[in-house]
Coordinates of N, CA and C and ligand atoms in Angstrom, one line a residue:
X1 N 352.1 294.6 38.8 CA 352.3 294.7 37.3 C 352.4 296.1 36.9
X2 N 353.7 296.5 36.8 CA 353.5 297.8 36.0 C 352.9 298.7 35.6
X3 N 353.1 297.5 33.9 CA 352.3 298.6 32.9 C 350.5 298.8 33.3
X4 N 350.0 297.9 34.3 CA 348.8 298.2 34.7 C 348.7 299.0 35.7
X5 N 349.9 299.4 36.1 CA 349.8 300.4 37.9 C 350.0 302.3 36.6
X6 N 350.7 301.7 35.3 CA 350.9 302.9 34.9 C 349.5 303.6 34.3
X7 N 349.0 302.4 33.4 CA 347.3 302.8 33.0 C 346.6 302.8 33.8
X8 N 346.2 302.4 35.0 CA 345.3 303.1 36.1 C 345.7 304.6 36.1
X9 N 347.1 304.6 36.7 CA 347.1 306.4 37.1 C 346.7 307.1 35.7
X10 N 347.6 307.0 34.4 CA 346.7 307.0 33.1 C 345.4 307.6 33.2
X11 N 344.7 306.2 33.1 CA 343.2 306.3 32.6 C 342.3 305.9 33.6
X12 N 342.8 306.3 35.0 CA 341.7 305.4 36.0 C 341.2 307.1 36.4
X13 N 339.9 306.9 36.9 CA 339.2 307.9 37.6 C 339.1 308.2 39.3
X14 N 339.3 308.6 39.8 CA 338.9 308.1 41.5 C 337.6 309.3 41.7
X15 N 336.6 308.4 41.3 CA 335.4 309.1 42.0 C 334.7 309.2 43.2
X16 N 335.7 308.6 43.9 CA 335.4 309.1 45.3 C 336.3 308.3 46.3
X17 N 336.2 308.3 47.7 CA 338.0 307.7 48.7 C 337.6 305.9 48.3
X18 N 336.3 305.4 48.1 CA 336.3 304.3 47.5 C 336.1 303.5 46.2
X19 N 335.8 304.6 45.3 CA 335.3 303.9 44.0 C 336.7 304.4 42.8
X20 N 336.8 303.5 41.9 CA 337.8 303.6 40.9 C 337.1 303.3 39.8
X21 N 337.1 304.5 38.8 CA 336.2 304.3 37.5 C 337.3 303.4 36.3
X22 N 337.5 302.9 36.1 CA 338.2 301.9 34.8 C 337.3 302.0 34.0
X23 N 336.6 302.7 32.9 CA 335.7 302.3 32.1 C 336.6 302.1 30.9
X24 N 337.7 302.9 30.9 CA 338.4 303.5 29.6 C 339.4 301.9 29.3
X25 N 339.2 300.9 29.9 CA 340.1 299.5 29.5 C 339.9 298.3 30.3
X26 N 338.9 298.3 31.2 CA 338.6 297.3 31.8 C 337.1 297.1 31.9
X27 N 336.2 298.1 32.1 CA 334.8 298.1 32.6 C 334.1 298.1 31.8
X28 N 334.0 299.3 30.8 CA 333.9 299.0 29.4 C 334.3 299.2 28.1
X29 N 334.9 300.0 27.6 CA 336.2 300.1 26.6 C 337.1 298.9 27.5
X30 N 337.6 297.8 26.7 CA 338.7 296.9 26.8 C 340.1 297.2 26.1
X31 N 341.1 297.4 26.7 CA 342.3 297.3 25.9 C 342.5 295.9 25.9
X32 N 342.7 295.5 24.7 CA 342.9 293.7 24.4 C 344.4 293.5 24.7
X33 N 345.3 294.6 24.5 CA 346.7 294.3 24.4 C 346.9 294.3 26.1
X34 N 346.5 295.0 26.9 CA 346.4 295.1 28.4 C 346.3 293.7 29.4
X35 N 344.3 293.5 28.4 CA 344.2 291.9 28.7 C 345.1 290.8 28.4
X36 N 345.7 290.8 27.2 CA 346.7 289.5 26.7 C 347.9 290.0 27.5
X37 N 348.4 291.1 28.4 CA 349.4 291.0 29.5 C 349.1 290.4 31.0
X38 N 347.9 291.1 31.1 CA 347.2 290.4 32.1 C 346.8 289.3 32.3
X39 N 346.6 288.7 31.2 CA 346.1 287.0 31.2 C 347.8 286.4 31.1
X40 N 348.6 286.6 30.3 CA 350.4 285.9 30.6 C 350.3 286.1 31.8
X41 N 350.4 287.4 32.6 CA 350.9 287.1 34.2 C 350.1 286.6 35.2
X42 N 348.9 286.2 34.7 CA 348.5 285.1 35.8 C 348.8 283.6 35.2
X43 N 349.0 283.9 34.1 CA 349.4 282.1 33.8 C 350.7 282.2 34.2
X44 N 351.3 283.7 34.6 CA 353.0 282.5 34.9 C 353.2 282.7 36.6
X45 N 352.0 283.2 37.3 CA 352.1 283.2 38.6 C 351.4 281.7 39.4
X46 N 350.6 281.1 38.1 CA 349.9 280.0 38.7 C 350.4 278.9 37.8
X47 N 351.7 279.1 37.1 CA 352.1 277.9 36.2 C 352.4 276.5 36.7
X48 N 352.4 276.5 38.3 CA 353.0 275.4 38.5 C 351.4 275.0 39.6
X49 N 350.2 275.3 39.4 CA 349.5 275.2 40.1 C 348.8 273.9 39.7
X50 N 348.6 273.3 38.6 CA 347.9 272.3 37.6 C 346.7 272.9 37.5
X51 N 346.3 274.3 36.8 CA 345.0 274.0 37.1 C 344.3 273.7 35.6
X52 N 343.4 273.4 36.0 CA 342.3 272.7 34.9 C 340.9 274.0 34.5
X53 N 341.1 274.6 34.5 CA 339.8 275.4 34.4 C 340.0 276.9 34.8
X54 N 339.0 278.1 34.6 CA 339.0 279.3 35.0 C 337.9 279.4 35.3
X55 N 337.6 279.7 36.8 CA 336.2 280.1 37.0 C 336.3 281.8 37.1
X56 N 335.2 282.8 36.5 CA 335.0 284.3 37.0 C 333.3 284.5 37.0
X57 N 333.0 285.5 36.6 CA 331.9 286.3 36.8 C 331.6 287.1 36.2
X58 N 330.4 287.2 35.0 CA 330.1 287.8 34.1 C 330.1 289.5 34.9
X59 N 330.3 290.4 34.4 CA 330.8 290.4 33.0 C 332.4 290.9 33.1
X60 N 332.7 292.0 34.0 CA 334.2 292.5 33.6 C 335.2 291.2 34.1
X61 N 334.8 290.7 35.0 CA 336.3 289.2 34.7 C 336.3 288.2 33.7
X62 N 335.2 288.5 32.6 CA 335.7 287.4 31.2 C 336.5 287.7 30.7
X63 N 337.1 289.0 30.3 CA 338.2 289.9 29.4 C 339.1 288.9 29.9
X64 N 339.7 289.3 31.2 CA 340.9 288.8 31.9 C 341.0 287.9 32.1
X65 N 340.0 286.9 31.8 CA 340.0 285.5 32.3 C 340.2 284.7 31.0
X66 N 339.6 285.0 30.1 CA 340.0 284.4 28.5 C 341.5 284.4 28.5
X67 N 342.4 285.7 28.3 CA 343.0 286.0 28.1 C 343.8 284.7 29.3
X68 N 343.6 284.6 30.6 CA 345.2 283.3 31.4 C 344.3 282.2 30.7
X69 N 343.1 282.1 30.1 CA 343.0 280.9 29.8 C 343.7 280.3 28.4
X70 N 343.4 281.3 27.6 CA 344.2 281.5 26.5 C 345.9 280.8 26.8
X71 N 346.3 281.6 27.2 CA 347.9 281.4 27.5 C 347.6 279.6 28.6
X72 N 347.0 279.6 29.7 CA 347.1 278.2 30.2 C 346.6 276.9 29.7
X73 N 345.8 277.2 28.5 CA 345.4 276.4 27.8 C 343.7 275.7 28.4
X74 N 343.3 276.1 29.2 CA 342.1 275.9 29.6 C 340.6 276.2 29.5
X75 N 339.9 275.5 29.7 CA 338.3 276.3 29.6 C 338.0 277.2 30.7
X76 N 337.3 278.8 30.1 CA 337.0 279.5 30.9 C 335.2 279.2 31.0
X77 N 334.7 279.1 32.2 CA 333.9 279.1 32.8 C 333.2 280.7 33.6
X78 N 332.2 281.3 33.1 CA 331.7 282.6 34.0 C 330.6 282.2 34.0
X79 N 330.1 282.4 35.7 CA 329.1 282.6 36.6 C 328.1 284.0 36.2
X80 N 326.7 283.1 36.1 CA 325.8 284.3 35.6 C 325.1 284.8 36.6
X81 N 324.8 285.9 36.2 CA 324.1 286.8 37.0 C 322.3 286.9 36.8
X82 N 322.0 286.4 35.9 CA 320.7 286.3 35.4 C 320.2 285.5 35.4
X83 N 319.1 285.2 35.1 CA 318.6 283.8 34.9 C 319.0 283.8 33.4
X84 N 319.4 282.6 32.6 CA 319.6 282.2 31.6 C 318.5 281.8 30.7
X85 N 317.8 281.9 29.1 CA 317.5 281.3 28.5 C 317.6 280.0 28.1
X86 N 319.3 279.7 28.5 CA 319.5 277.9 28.0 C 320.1 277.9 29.0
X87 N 320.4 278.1 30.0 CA 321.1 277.6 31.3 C 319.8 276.9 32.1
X88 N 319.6 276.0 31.8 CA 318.6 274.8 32.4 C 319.1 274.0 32.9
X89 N 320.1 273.3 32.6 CA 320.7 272.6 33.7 C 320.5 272.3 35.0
X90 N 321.1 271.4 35.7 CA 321.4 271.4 36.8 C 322.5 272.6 37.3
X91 N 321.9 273.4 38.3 CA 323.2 274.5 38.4 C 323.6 274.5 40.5
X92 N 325.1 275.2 40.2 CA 324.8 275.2 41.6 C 325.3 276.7 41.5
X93 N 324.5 277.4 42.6 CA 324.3 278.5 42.6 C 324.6 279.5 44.1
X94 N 324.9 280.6 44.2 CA 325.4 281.6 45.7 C 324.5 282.7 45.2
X95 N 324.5 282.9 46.4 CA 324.0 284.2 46.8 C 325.1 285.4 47.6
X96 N 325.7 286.2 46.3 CA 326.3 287.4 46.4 C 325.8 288.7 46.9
X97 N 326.3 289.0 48.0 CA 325.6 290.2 48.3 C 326.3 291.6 48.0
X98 N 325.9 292.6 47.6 CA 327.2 293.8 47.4 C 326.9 295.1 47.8
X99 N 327.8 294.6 49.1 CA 328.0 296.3 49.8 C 327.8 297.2 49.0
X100 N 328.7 297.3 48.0 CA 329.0 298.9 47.1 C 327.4 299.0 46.2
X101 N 326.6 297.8 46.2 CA 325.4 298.5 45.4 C 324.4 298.1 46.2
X102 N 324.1 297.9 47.3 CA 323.3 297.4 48.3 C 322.4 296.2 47.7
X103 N 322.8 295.3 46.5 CA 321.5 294.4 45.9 C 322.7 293.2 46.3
X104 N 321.2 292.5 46.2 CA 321.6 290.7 46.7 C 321.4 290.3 45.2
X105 N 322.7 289.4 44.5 CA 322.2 288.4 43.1 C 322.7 287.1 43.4
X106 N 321.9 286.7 42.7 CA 322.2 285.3 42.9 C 323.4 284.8 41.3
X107 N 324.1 284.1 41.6 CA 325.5 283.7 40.8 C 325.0 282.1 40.8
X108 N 325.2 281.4 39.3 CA 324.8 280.3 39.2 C 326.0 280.0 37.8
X109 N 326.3 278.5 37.8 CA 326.7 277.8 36.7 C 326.3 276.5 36.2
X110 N 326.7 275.8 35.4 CA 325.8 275.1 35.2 C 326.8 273.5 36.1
X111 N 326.2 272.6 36.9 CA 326.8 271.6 37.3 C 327.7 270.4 35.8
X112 N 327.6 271.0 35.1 CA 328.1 270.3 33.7 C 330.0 270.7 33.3
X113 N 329.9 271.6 33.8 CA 331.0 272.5 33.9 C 332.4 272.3 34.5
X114 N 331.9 272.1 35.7 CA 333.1 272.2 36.9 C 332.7 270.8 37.6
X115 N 334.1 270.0 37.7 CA 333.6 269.2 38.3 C 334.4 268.5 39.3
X116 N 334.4 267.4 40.3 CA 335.9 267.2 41.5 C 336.7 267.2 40.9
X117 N 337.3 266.9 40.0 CA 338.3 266.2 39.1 C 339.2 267.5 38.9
X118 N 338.6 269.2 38.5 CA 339.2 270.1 38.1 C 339.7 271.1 39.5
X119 N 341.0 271.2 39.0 CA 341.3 272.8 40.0 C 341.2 274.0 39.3
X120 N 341.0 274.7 40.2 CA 340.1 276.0 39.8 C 341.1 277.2 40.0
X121 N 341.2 277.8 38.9 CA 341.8 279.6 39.0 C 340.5 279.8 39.2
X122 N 340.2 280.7 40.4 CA 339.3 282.3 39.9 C 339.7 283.4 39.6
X123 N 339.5 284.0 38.6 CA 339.8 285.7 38.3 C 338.5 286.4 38.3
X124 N 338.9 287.2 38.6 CA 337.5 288.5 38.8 C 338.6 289.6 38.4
X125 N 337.9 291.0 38.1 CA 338.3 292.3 38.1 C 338.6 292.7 38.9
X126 N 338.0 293.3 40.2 CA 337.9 294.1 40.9 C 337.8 292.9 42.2
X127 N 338.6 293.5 43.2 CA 338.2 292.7 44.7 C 338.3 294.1 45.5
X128 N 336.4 293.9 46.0 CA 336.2 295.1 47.3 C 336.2 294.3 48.7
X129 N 335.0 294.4 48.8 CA 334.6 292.9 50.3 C 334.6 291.8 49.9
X130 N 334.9 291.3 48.9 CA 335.3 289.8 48.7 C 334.0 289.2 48.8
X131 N 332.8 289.6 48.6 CA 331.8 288.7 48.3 C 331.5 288.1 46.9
X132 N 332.2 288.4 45.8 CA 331.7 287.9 44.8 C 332.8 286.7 44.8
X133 N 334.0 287.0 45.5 CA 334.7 285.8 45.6 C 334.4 284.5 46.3
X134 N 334.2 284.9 47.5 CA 333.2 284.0 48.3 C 332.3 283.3 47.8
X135 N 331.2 284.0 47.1 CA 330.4 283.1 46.1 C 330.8 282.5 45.2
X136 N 332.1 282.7 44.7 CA 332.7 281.7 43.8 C 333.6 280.6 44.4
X137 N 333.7 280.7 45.5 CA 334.7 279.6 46.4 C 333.4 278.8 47.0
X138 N 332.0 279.4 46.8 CA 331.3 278.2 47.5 C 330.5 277.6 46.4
X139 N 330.6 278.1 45.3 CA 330.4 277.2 44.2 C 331.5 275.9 43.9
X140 N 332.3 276.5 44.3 CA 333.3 275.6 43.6 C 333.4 274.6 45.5
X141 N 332.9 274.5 46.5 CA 332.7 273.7 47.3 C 331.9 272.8 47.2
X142 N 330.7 273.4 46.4 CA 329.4 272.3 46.2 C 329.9 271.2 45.2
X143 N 330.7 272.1 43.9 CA 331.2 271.4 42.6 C 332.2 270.1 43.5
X144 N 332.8 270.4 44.8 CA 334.0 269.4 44.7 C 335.5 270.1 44.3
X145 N 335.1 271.0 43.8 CA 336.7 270.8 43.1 C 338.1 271.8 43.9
X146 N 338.7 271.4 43.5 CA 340.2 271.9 44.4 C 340.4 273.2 44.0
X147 N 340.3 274.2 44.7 CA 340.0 275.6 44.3 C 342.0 275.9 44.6
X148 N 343.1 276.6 43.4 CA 343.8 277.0 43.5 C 344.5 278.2 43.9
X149 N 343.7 279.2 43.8 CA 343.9 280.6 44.3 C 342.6 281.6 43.5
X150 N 343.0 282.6 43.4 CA 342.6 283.9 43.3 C 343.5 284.6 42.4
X151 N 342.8 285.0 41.2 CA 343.8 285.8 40.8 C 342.7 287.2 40.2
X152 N 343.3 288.4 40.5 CA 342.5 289.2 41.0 C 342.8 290.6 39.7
X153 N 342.3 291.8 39.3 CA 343.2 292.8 38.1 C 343.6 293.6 39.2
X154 N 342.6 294.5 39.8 CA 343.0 295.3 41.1 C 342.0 295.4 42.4
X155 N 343.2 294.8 43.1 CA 342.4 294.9 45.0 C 342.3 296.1 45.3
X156 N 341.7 296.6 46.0 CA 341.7 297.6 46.8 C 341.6 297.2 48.4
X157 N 343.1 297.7 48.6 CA 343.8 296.4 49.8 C 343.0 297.5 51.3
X158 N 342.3 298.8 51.1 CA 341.7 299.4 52.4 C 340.5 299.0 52.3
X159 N 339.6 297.8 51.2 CA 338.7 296.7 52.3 C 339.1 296.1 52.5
X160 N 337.9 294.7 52.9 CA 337.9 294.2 53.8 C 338.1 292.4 52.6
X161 N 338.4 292.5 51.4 CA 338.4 291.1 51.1 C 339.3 290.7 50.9
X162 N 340.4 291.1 50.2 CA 342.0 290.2 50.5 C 342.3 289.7 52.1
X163 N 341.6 290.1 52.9 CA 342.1 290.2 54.1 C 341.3 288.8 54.6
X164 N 339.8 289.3 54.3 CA 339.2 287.7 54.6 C 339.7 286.4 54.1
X165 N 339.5 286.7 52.6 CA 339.8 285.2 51.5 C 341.0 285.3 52.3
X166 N 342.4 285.7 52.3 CA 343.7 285.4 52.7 C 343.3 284.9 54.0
X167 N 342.9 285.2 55.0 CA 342.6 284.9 56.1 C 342.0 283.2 56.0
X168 N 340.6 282.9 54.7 CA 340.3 281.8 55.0 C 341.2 280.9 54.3
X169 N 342.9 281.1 54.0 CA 343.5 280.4 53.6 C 343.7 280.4 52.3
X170 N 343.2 281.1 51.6 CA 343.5 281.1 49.6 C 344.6 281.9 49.0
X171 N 345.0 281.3 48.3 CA 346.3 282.4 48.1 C 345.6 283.1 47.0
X172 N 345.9 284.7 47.0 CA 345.6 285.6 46.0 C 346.5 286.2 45.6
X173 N 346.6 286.3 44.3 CA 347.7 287.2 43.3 C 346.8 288.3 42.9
X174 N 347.2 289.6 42.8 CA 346.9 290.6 42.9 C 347.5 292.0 42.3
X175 N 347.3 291.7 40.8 CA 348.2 292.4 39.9 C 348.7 294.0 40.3
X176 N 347.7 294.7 40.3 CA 347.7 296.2 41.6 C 347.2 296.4 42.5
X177 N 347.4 296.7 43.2 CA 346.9 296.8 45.0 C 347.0 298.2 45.3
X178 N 345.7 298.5 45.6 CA 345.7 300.1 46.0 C 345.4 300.2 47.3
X179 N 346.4 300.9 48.1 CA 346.5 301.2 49.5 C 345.4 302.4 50.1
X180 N 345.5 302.8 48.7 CA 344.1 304.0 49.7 C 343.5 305.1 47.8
X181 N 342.6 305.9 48.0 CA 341.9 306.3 46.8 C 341.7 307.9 47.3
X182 N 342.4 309.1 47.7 CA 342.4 310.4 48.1 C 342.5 311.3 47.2
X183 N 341.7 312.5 47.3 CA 341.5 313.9 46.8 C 342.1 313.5 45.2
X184 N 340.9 312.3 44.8 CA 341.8 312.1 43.2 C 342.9 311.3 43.1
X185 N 343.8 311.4 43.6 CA 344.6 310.3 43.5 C 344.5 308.7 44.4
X186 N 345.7 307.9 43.2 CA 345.7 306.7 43.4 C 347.0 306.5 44.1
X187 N 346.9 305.5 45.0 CA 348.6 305.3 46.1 C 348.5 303.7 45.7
X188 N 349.4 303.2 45.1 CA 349.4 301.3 45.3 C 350.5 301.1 46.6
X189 N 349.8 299.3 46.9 CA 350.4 299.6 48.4 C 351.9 299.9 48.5
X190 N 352.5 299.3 47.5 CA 354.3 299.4 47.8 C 354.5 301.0 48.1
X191 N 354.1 301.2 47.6 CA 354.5 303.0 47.6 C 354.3 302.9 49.6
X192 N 353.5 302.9 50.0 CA 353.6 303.1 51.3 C 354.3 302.8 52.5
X193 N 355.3 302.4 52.3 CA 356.7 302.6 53.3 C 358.0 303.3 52.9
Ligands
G4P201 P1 333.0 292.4 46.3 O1 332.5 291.3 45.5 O2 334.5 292.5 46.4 O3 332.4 292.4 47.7 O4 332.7 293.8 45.6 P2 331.4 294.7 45.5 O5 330.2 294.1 45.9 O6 331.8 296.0 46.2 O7 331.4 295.0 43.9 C1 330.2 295.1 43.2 C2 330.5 295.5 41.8 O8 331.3 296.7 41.8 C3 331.4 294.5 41.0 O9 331.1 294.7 39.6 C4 332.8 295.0 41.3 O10 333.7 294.6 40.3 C5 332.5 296.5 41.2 N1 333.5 297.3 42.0 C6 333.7 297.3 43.3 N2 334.6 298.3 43.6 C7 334.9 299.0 42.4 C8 335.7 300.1 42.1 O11 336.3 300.7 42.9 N3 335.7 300.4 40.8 C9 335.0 299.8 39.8 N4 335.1 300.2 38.6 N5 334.2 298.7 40.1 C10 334.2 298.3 41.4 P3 329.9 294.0 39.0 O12 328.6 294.6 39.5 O13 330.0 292.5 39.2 O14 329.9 294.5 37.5 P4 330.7 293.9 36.2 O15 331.6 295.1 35.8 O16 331.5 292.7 36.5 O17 329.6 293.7 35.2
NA202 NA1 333.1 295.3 37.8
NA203 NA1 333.5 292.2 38.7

């Protein structure tokens, strides 16, 4: 997607060969007008998918995920990270682990939510090792439901998770794809041939 490969170089930070700071429209300042492009182009990459529902993960994939919900007409659903006040329900729940901050959380929804009946977009922000994905594909195994793909804001295609989830068979759409993060700059993968 473009205008999002143009606002990374823009307003993205590379604080180091693996980390990308987005604070300034994704992480925390939101551009809403960014979101409302990013949410159209996952609803017209997954238009013919039927899905019923958005699953993501508090907090930076609700921006992006309202927004294809918005345009696909569906309920967005986000996995908490905390224990809830009124999240008593029955829940089904993973355990996320993350390389980049060394802590284990546990991700839970409520079994009220998602159910066999629904196919599932996931969006998230960011895909590093694809653990938070995972934990959302094994929620959505417990739930039953027909998980449709992955839809992602930016991979960072020199780890290791596009390569797994693709590997275990899910298709991911993947708005920018960064081939590598050096001395400050950003490379997306097309640029590299
Ligand atoms: P993984 O799920 O792909 O294995 O990712 P990882 O454990 O590495 O990610 C942990 C957190 O760090 C996630 O945010 C993820 O979005 C974020 N993250 C990973 N790599 C980058 C990066 O290069 N830049 C930025 N800005 N974030 C990155 P989180 O803890 O779930 O936070 P939230 O923002 O969703 O609240
Ligand atoms: Na994040
Ligand atoms: Na995230």
């Amino acid at each position: 997607m473009e205008r999002l490969k143009q606002i990374i170089l823009a307003k993205g930070k590379v604080l180091s060969n693996t980390v990308l700071k987005v604070d300034a429209f994704l992480n925390h300042q939101i551009d809403p007008s960014l979101m409302e492009e990013i949410g159209k182009e996952f609803a017209d990459r997954f238009a013919d998918a039927g899905i019923t529902k958005i699953l993501t993960l508090e907090s930076s994939g609700i921006a992006p995920a309202v927004m294809a919900g918005l345009v696909l007409k569906v309920p967005v659903v986000f996995a908490r990270k905390r224990k809830s006040l009124t999240l008593t329900e029955h829940l089904y729940s993973a355990q996320v682990h993350s390389f980049t901050k060394q802590e284990t959380n546990e991700i839970s929804i409520s079994q009220s939510f998602i159910t066999q009946d629904d196919t599932v977009l996931i969006i998230d922000d960011f895909l590093a090792n694809g653990q938070a994905v995972f934990g959302l594909i094994d929620i959505l195994k417990q739930a039953k439901a027909t998980i449709a793909g992955i839809g992602i804001v930016i991979e960072k295609s020199f780890q290791d998770g596009g390569k797994s989830i693709r590997n275990a068979g899910y298709r991911v759409e993947s708005l920018a794809r960064i081939a590598h993060l050096s001395d400050g700059n950003v490379t997306f993968l097309e640029e590299e041939n």
